[in-house]
Short mmCIF file of C-alpha atoms in Angstrom, two decimals:
data_model
loop_
_atom_site.label_atom_id
_atom_site.label_comp_id
_atom_site.label_asym_id
_atom_site.label_seq_id
_atom_site.Cartn_x
_atom_site.Cartn_y
_atom_site.Cartn_z
CA MET S 1 0.00 0.00 0.00
CA THR S 2 1.56 3.24 -1.15
CA GLY S 3 0.92 6.74 0.05
CA SER S 4 0.16 7.91 3.58
CA LEU S 5 -2.96 8.78 5.44
CA PRO S 6 -3.47 12.16 7.13
CA MET S 7 -3.31 12.32 10.91
CA ASN S 8 -7.07 12.79 11.32
CA THR S 9 -7.99 9.78 9.16
CA ALA S 10 -10.54 8.38 11.59
CA SER S 11 -12.51 11.60 11.81
CA VAL S 12 -12.28 12.08 8.07
CA PHE S 13 -13.61 8.57 7.50
CA ARG S 14 -16.56 9.18 9.78
CA LYS S 15 -17.45 12.16 7.61
CA GLY S 16 -17.70 10.04 4.49
CA LEU S 17 -14.21 8.80 3.58
CA ARG S 18 -13.05 12.17 2.29
CA MET S 19 -9.43 11.14 1.82
CA HIS S 20 -6.32 13.27 1.34
CA PRO S 21 -5.01 13.30 -2.26
CA SER S 22 -2.01 11.26 -1.14
CA ALA S 23 -4.17 8.56 0.43
CA PRO S 24 -4.43 5.08 -1.07
CA SER S 25 -6.44 4.69 -4.20
CA ALA S 26 -10.12 3.90 -4.24
CA PRO S 27 -11.34 0.32 -4.43
CA PRO S 28 -10.21 -1.68 -7.46
CA GLY S 29 -12.11 -0.69 -10.51
CA SER S 30 -12.94 2.81 -9.33
CA SER S 31 -12.40 5.69 -11.68
CA GLY S 32 -9.88 8.39 -11.03
CA ALA S 33 -12.51 10.85 -12.20
CA HIS S 34 -14.79 9.95 -9.28
CA THR S 35 -13.38 12.27 -6.62
CA ASP S 36 -15.38 13.30 -3.59
CA GLU S 37 -16.82 16.64 -2.74
CA SER S 38 -14.03 17.62 -0.36
CA ALA S 39 -11.38 17.04 -3.02
CA ARG S 40 -13.25 19.32 -5.39
CA GLY S 41 -13.51 21.91 -2.67
CA ALA S 42 -9.78 21.73 -1.96
CA ALA S 43 -9.10 22.31 -5.65
CA GLY S 44 -11.24 25.43 -5.59
CA ALA S 45 -14.11 24.03 -7.64
CA PRO S 46 -17.58 24.58 -6.23
CA GLY S 47 -19.17 21.34 -5.05
CA PRO S 48 -22.82 20.52 -4.70
CA GLY S 49 -24.63 20.71 -1.43
CA PRO S 50 -24.56 17.67 0.87
CA SER S 51 -28.03 16.56 -0.20
CA SER S 52 -27.36 16.87 -3.93
CA PRO S 53 -25.55 13.52 -4.37
CA ARG S 54 -28.28 11.79 -2.37
CA ARG S 55 -31.00 13.29 -4.54
CA GLY S 56 -29.09 12.27 -7.66
CA LEU S 57 -28.70 8.72 -6.38
CA THR S 58 -32.39 8.50 -5.52
CA ALA S 59 -33.36 9.78 -8.95
CA ALA S 60 -31.06 7.24 -10.60
CA CYS S 61 -32.54 4.39 -8.57
CA VAL S 62 -36.09 5.46 -9.38
CA ALA S 63 -35.26 5.73 -13.08
CA LEU S 64 -33.63 2.29 -13.08
CA PHE S 65 -36.60 0.79 -11.27
CA VAL S 66 -38.94 2.20 -13.91
CA VAL S 67 -36.67 0.79 -16.64
CA LEU S 68 -36.75 -2.56 -14.87
CA LEU S 69 -40.56 -2.59 -14.71
CA VAL S 70 -40.84 -1.71 -18.40
CA SER S 71 -38.25 -4.35 -19.28
CA VAL S 72 -40.14 -7.00 -17.31
CA VAL S 73 -43.44 -6.22 -19.05
CA VAL S 74 -41.82 -6.18 -22.49
CA ALA S 75 -39.89 -9.40 -21.85
CA ILE S 76 -43.02 -11.19 -20.65
CA GLY S 77 -44.86 -10.22 -23.81
CA LEU S 78 -42.17 -11.28 -26.27
CA GLY S 79 -41.56 -14.85 -27.35
CA SER S 80 -42.94 -17.41 -29.74
CA ALA S 81 -46.36 -15.90 -29.09
CA VAL S 82 -46.05 -12.09 -29.11
CA ILE S 83 -48.35 -10.26 -26.70
CA ARG S 84 -48.70 -6.49 -26.75
CA PRO S 85 -47.45 -4.65 -23.63
CA GLY S 86 -50.95 -3.36 -22.87
CA GLU S 87 -52.39 -6.87 -22.95
CA THR S 88 -49.49 -8.18 -20.89
CA ALA S 89 -50.09 -5.53 -18.24
CA ARG S 90 -53.81 -6.36 -18.21
CA TYR S 91 -53.13 -10.06 -17.65
CA LEU S 92 -50.64 -9.29 -14.90
CA TRP S 93 -53.10 -6.97 -13.19
CA ALA S 94 -55.84 -9.57 -13.42
CA ALA S 95 -53.56 -12.15 -11.80
CA LEU S 96 -52.56 -9.80 -8.99
CA SER S 97 -56.00 -8.37 -8.31
CA GLY S 98 -58.07 -11.50 -8.91
CA GLY S 99 -59.75 -10.09 -12.01
CA GLN S 100 -61.71 -12.13 -14.53
CA ILE S 101 -60.25 -13.49 -17.78
CA GLY S 102 -62.43 -14.71 -20.62
CA ALA S 103 -62.32 -18.37 -21.62
CA SER S 104 -60.88 -17.49 -25.02
CA GLU S 105 -57.93 -15.81 -23.31
CA ALA S 106 -57.14 -18.63 -20.89
CA THR S 107 -54.25 -20.00 -22.95
CA THR S 108 -52.61 -16.61 -23.38
CA TYR S 109 -53.10 -15.89 -19.70
CA GLN S 110 -51.38 -19.16 -18.78
CA ILE S 111 -48.44 -18.28 -21.02
CA VAL S 112 -48.08 -14.88 -19.39
CA TRP S 113 -48.61 -15.77 -15.75
CA GLU S 114 -47.50 -19.39 -15.38
CA ILE S 115 -44.60 -19.62 -17.86
CA ARG S 116 -43.06 -16.26 -18.67
CA THR S 117 -43.61 -14.20 -15.53
CA PRO S 118 -41.72 -16.48 -13.12
CA ARG S 119 -38.92 -16.83 -15.65
CA VAL S 120 -38.50 -13.09 -16.16
CA LEU S 121 -38.71 -12.38 -12.42
CA LEU S 122 -36.12 -15.07 -11.77
CA ALA S 123 -33.83 -13.49 -14.36
CA ALA S 124 -34.14 -10.13 -12.59
CA LEU S 125 -33.40 -11.68 -9.19
CA VAL S 126 -30.36 -13.59 -10.43
CA GLY S 127 -28.99 -10.53 -12.22
CA ALA S 128 -29.37 -8.46 -9.05
CA GLY S 129 -27.79 -11.16 -6.93
CA LEU S 130 -24.80 -11.70 -9.21
CA SER S 131 -24.06 -7.98 -9.36
CA THR S 132 -24.31 -7.66 -5.58
CA ALA S 133 -22.07 -10.67 -4.97
CA GLY S 134 -19.51 -9.28 -7.41
CA VAL S 135 -19.38 -5.96 -5.55
CA ALA S 136 -18.87 -7.72 -2.22
CA ILE S 137 -16.14 -10.07 -3.43
CA GLN S 138 -14.18 -7.36 -5.24
CA ALA S 139 -14.10 -5.30 -2.05
CA MET S 140 -13.35 -8.35 0.09
CA VAL S 141 -10.25 -9.41 -1.84
CA ARG S 142 -9.32 -5.99 -3.30
CA ASN S 143 -9.09 -7.51 -6.76
CA ALA S 144 -10.78 -6.07 -9.84
CA LEU S 145 -11.05 -9.52 -11.46
CA ALA S 146 -12.88 -11.14 -8.56
CA ASP S 147 -16.40 -12.54 -8.75
CA PRO S 148 -18.14 -15.63 -7.28
CA TYR S 149 -16.44 -17.84 -9.86
CA VAL S 150 -12.91 -16.70 -9.04
CA LEU S 151 -13.24 -17.83 -5.42
CA GLY S 152 -14.63 -21.21 -6.43
CA VAL S 153 -18.00 -20.52 -4.80
CA SER S 154 -20.00 -20.93 -8.00
CA SER S 155 -18.08 -24.07 -8.99
CA GLY S 156 -18.72 -25.60 -5.59
CA ALA S 157 -22.41 -24.72 -5.82
CA SER S 158 -22.55 -26.31 -9.27
CA VAL S 159 -21.00 -29.53 -7.96
CA GLY S 160 -23.57 -29.64 -5.14
CA ALA S 161 -26.51 -29.01 -7.46
CA VAL S 162 -25.31 -31.49 -10.10
CA GLY S 163 -24.67 -34.10 -7.44
CA VAL S 164 -28.20 -33.76 -6.09
CA THR S 165 -29.67 -33.89 -9.60
CA VAL S 166 -27.74 -37.00 -10.61
CA THR S 167 -27.97 -38.99 -7.39
CA GLY S 168 -31.42 -37.90 -6.22
CA GLY S 169 -30.02 -36.89 -2.86
CA LEU S 170 -31.92 -34.66 -0.44
CA ALA S 171 -35.15 -35.85 -2.04
CA GLY S 172 -36.98 -35.21 1.21
CA LEU S 173 -36.64 -31.46 0.62
CA GLY S 174 -38.76 -31.64 -2.53
CA VAL S 175 -38.41 -28.66 -4.84
CA HIS S 176 -35.80 -27.14 -2.55
CA ALA S 177 -33.42 -30.13 -2.81
CA MET S 178 -31.29 -28.58 -5.56
CA SER S 179 -31.12 -25.25 -3.74
CA ALA S 180 -29.97 -27.01 -0.59
CA GLY S 181 -27.38 -29.00 -2.52
CA ALA S 182 -26.07 -25.88 -4.24
CA PHE S 183 -25.84 -24.00 -0.95
CA LEU S 184 -24.05 -26.87 0.76
CA GLY S 185 -21.64 -27.10 -2.18
CA ALA S 186 -20.98 -23.35 -2.08
CA LEU S 187 -20.48 -23.44 1.69
CA ALA S 188 -18.12 -26.42 1.42
CA ALA S 189 -16.17 -24.63 -1.32
CA SER S 190 -15.89 -21.49 0.81
CA ALA S 191 -14.71 -23.52 3.80
CA LEU S 192 -12.06 -25.29 1.70
CA VAL S 193 -10.86 -22.02 0.16
CA TYR S 194 -10.75 -20.34 3.55
CA GLY S 195 -8.93 -23.27 5.18
CA ALA S 196 -6.34 -23.44 2.44
CA ALA S 197 -5.79 -19.68 2.23
CA ALA S 198 -5.67 -18.93 5.96
CA SER S 199 -2.28 -18.50 7.59
CA ARG S 200 -0.87 -17.30 10.89
CA GLY S 201 -0.78 -13.79 9.53
CA GLY S 202 -4.49 -13.81 8.73
CA LEU S 203 -6.50 -14.19 5.54
CA SER S 204 -4.49 -12.54 2.76
CA PRO S 205 -6.58 -11.32 -0.21
CA LEU S 206 -3.93 -12.52 -2.66
CA ARG S 207 -3.82 -16.01 -1.12
CA LEU S 208 -7.61 -16.07 -1.12
CA VAL S 209 -7.81 -15.30 -4.84
CA LEU S 210 -5.08 -17.77 -5.84
CA THR S 211 -6.59 -20.52 -3.71
CA GLY S 212 -10.03 -19.80 -5.11
CA VAL S 213 -8.82 -20.08 -8.69
CA ALA S 214 -7.18 -23.43 -7.97
CA MET S 215 -10.23 -24.74 -6.12
CA ALA S 216 -12.53 -23.61 -8.93
CA LEU S 217 -10.56 -25.67 -11.42
CA GLY S 218 -10.73 -28.64 -9.08
CA PHE S 219 -14.49 -28.36 -8.64
CA GLN S 220 -14.96 -28.10 -12.39
CA ALA S 221 -13.00 -31.32 -12.79
CA VAL S 222 -15.22 -33.03 -10.20
CA MET S 223 -18.35 -31.82 -11.98
CA SER S 224 -17.01 -33.06 -15.33
CA LEU S 225 -16.33 -36.46 -13.76
CA ILE S 226 -19.88 -36.66 -12.38
CA ILE S 227 -21.32 -35.82 -15.78
CA TYR S 228 -19.04 -38.35 -17.49
CA LEU S 229 -20.12 -41.14 -15.15
CA VAL S 230 -23.85 -40.50 -15.54
CA PRO S 231 -25.26 -43.46 -17.50
CA ASN S 232 -28.28 -41.57 -18.81
CA SER S 233 -27.35 -39.55 -21.90
CA GLU S 234 -30.46 -37.39 -21.58
CA ALA S 235 -29.56 -36.48 -18.02
CA THR S 236 -26.02 -35.71 -19.17
CA SER S 237 -27.17 -33.31 -21.87
CA THR S 238 -29.57 -31.64 -19.42
CA VAL S 239 -26.84 -31.13 -16.84
CA LEU S 240 -24.37 -29.86 -19.45
CA TYR S 241 -26.89 -27.33 -20.72
CA TRP S 242 -27.73 -26.28 -17.17
CA THR S 243 -24.07 -25.64 -16.34
CA MET S 244 -23.99 -22.99 -19.11
CA GLY S 245 -26.92 -21.12 -17.58
CA SER S 246 -30.65 -21.25 -18.23
CA PHE S 247 -33.93 -20.09 -16.72
CA GLY S 248 -35.91 -22.71 -18.63
CA ALA S 249 -36.93 -24.54 -15.46
CA ALA S 250 -38.20 -21.42 -13.67
CA THR S 251 -41.35 -21.87 -11.58
CA TRP S 252 -43.17 -19.84 -8.98
CA ALA S 253 -41.99 -22.34 -6.34
CA ALA S 254 -38.35 -21.48 -7.04
CA LEU S 255 -38.74 -17.73 -6.57
CA PRO S 256 -39.14 -17.37 -2.76
CA VAL S 257 -35.78 -18.95 -1.90
CA VAL S 258 -33.87 -16.89 -4.47
CA ALA S 259 -35.71 -13.69 -3.55
CA ALA S 260 -35.01 -14.20 0.16
CA ALA S 261 -31.30 -14.92 -0.44
CA VAL S 262 -30.79 -11.94 -2.76
CA LEU S 263 -32.73 -9.57 -0.50
CA LEU S 264 -30.74 -10.73 2.52
CA GLY S 265 -27.49 -10.20 0.66
CA VAL S 266 -28.39 -6.70 -0.51
CA VAL S 267 -29.66 -5.58 2.92
CA VAL S 268 -26.68 -6.95 4.86
CA LEU S 269 -24.12 -5.56 2.44
CA ARG S 270 -25.81 -2.17 2.45
CA ARG S 271 -25.67 -2.26 6.23
CA PHE S 272 -21.91 -2.85 6.14
CA SER S 273 -21.13 -0.68 3.12
CA ARG S 274 -18.87 1.61 5.15
CA ALA S 275 -16.84 -1.40 6.31
CA LEU S 276 -16.44 -2.45 2.67
CA ASP S 277 -15.10 1.02 1.87
CA VAL S 278 -12.49 0.65 4.59
CA MET S 279 -11.53 -2.92 3.62
CA ALA S 280 -10.88 -1.74 0.07
CA LEU S 281 -8.16 0.58 1.44
CA GLY S 282 -6.10 -2.33 2.81
CA ASP S 283 -5.94 -4.44 5.94
CA GLU S 284 -3.61 -2.12 7.86
CA THR S 285 -5.80 0.89 7.18
CA ALA S 286 -8.94 -1.05 8.06
CA ALA S 287 -7.44 -2.21 11.35
CA SER S 288 -6.40 1.35 12.23
CA LEU S 289 -10.00 2.45 11.67
CA GLY S 290 -11.46 -0.24 13.90
CA VAL S 291 -12.53 -2.73 11.21
CA ASP S 292 -11.41 -6.35 11.58
CA PRO S 293 -10.81 -7.46 7.95
CA ASP S 294 -10.46 -11.18 8.75
CA ARG S 295 -13.74 -11.30 10.65
CA HIS S 296 -15.56 -9.45 7.89
CA ARG S 297 -14.11 -11.73 5.21
CA LYS S 298 -15.41 -14.78 7.05
CA GLY S 299 -18.90 -13.29 7.22
CA LEU S 300 -18.79 -12.20 3.59
CA LEU S 301 -17.75 -15.68 2.48
CA VAL S 302 -20.78 -17.21 4.21
CA LEU S 303 -23.10 -14.55 2.82
CA VAL S 304 -21.77 -14.87 -0.73
CA SER S 305 -22.06 -18.66 -0.44
CA LEU S 306 -25.73 -18.37 0.51
CA VAL S 307 -26.59 -15.95 -2.30
CA THR S 308 -24.54 -17.78 -4.93
CA GLY S 309 -25.85 -21.20 -3.94
CA ALA S 310 -29.46 -20.05 -4.18
CA MET S 311 -28.86 -18.56 -7.64
CA VAL S 312 -26.80 -21.41 -9.10
CA ALA S 313 -29.46 -23.90 -8.04
CA VAL S 314 -32.07 -22.30 -10.30
CA SER S 315 -30.01 -20.79 -13.12
CA GLY S 316 -26.78 -22.73 -13.44
CA ALA S 317 -23.43 -21.04 -13.99
CA ILE S 318 -23.65 -17.55 -15.51
CA GLY S 319 -20.38 -15.68 -15.85
CA PHE S 320 -19.27 -12.06 -16.33
CA VAL S 321 -22.32 -10.45 -14.69
CA GLY S 322 -20.72 -10.27 -11.26
CA LEU S 323 -17.44 -9.22 -12.86
CA VAL S 324 -18.47 -6.46 -15.26
CA MET S 325 -21.59 -4.88 -13.71
CA PRO S 326 -19.82 -3.54 -10.57
CA HIS S 327 -17.20 -1.81 -12.73
CA LEU S 328 -19.80 -0.18 -14.96
CA VAL S 329 -21.70 1.08 -11.92
CA ARG S 330 -18.56 2.48 -10.27
CA MET S 331 -17.81 4.47 -13.42
CA VAL S 332 -21.13 6.26 -13.03
CA VAL S 333 -21.74 6.62 -9.27
CA GLY S 334 -18.21 6.41 -7.86
CA ALA S 335 -16.51 3.85 -5.64
CA THR S 336 -18.47 4.42 -2.42
CA HIS S 337 -20.17 1.11 -1.68
CA ALA S 338 -23.37 2.65 -0.32
CA ARG S 339 -23.97 4.08 -3.80
CA VAL S 340 -22.67 1.08 -5.71
CA LEU S 341 -24.87 -1.36 -3.76
CA ALA S 342 -27.92 0.82 -4.38
CA VAL S 343 -27.47 0.86 -8.16
CA ALA S 344 -25.69 -2.40 -9.03
CA PRO S 345 -28.65 -4.74 -8.23
CA LEU S 346 -30.98 -2.74 -10.48
CA VAL S 347 -28.46 -2.60 -13.32
CA GLY S 348 -27.80 -6.32 -13.04
CA ALA S 349 -31.52 -7.09 -12.99
CA VAL S 350 -32.21 -5.06 -16.14
CA PHE S 351 -29.23 -6.60 -17.92
CA MET S 352 -30.20 -10.17 -17.10
CA VAL S 353 -33.84 -9.67 -18.14
CA TRP S 354 -32.71 -8.63 -21.62
CA VAL S 355 -30.06 -11.37 -21.79
CA ASP S 356 -32.73 -13.97 -21.09
CA LEU S 357 -35.02 -12.42 -23.69
CA VAL S 358 -32.27 -12.64 -26.33
CA ALA S 359 -31.47 -16.21 -25.27
CA ARG S 360 -35.01 -17.48 -25.88
CA THR S 361 -35.90 -15.42 -28.96
CA LEU S 362 -32.74 -15.03 -31.07
CA VAL S 363 -32.72 -18.57 -32.49
CA ALA S 364 -36.25 -19.63 -31.50
CA PRO S 365 -37.54 -22.26 -31.00
CA ARG S 366 -34.08 -23.23 -29.74
CA GLU S 367 -32.67 -21.48 -26.69
CA LEU S 368 -29.15 -20.16 -26.29
CA PRO S 369 -27.24 -20.75 -23.03
CA LEU S 370 -27.16 -17.59 -20.92
CA GLY S 371 -23.44 -17.95 -20.24
CA VAL S 372 -22.72 -17.67 -23.96
CA ILE S 373 -24.53 -14.34 -24.27
CA THR S 374 -23.08 -12.83 -21.09
CA ALA S 375 -19.57 -13.81 -22.25
CA LEU S 376 -20.11 -12.31 -25.72
CA VAL S 377 -21.23 -9.06 -24.08
CA GLY S 378 -18.90 -9.12 -21.09
CA VAL S 379 -15.58 -9.80 -22.80
CA PRO S 380 -15.54 -6.76 -25.11
CA VAL S 381 -16.95 -4.51 -22.39
CA PHE S 382 -14.30 -5.65 -19.92
CA VAL S 383 -11.48 -5.22 -22.45
CA SER S 384 -12.69 -1.73 -23.32
CA LEU S 385 -12.75 -0.84 -19.62
CA MET S 386 -9.15 -1.98 -19.21
CA ARG S 387 -8.08 0.19 -22.14
CA ARG S 388 -9.62 3.35 -20.67
CA ARG S 389 -6.88 5.59 -19.30
CA ALA S 390 -9.16 7.12 -16.70
CA TYR S 391 -10.14 3.75 -15.29
CA MET S 392 -8.06 1.96 -12.67
CA PHE S 393 -7.88 -1.82 -12.21
CA GLY S 394 -5.92 -1.83 -8.99
CA GLY S 395 -3.06 0.19 -10.45
CA ARG S 396 -1.62 1.44 -13.74
#
């Protein structure tokens, strides 16, 4: 960690992390253009009033929520049977309010409410959850390339879910068996990564990332072995397709678990957003400001395991969302985690709704794997971000 902190760092932090120009850089992925109000004031430029950024953030969140609602209605109406947005909204209102639907419209109503609505809502939830998990992990390990897949959490969840699917384990849990298997796999992966990365000096972010990458490769090998040993070719093709990401099996029964996990993750991370800001400055700085980085990393690992396991169980492995979305959001709202965690879930939800729409309509009646589309979008976006001079990926 280069640079030095001013003598009154603690009091400055309590006022909103207004750091001295010589202080350590913002969290990985933050833009050098995103300076705080005090820095602008020190340079002589007039800054907005203290409530102006909050009003701007609220307006951005409201606008994104409206975009999300419109996207959901449009996505529900599009497919092999195209339904106009007005008709889609009428069917949705009838389902929510208990209104009457004519017998001639029963089939269309079933398509809207029973097939497409849970799928689109699940896409929004998974997009929000992946973006939130990416923000948390990048702050936890101070690495701009970190996401649930880098730490092996997603691979462990995939092994758990595939194992339950193939062996029929946890059958007593019914529809929640796969979610439980994915969560147990993610938790086991987190425990293995933590145990292998921990040392007498604490939990080093670099060791955590390197151990996670190695464990992820190991879990992928285990999953490939399970698929190879499955005698049923139909089950093998189903599992292979699921590992590339799909919302094809979405049902209303699957939504409560995912919604609860994602909501818990967003609320808890928002509650500890200031601690994430401090952790992004380095372990020594965090300790000097009263934040125990090792204890917070343990809690974050469990929380990310819960959120990731719930999502992987219903959607399979979807890459690049948790990697790219946090960076895009930081470019717009800055590196402060209270702002990032307010916007990132909405951006991720909107993005995933449209990704799912493209996946099921581009080559209809066939359906593209979600991971293919997110990679095709994520790779060029990520490369363009790295080539921006004003954007920092943990250093020049």
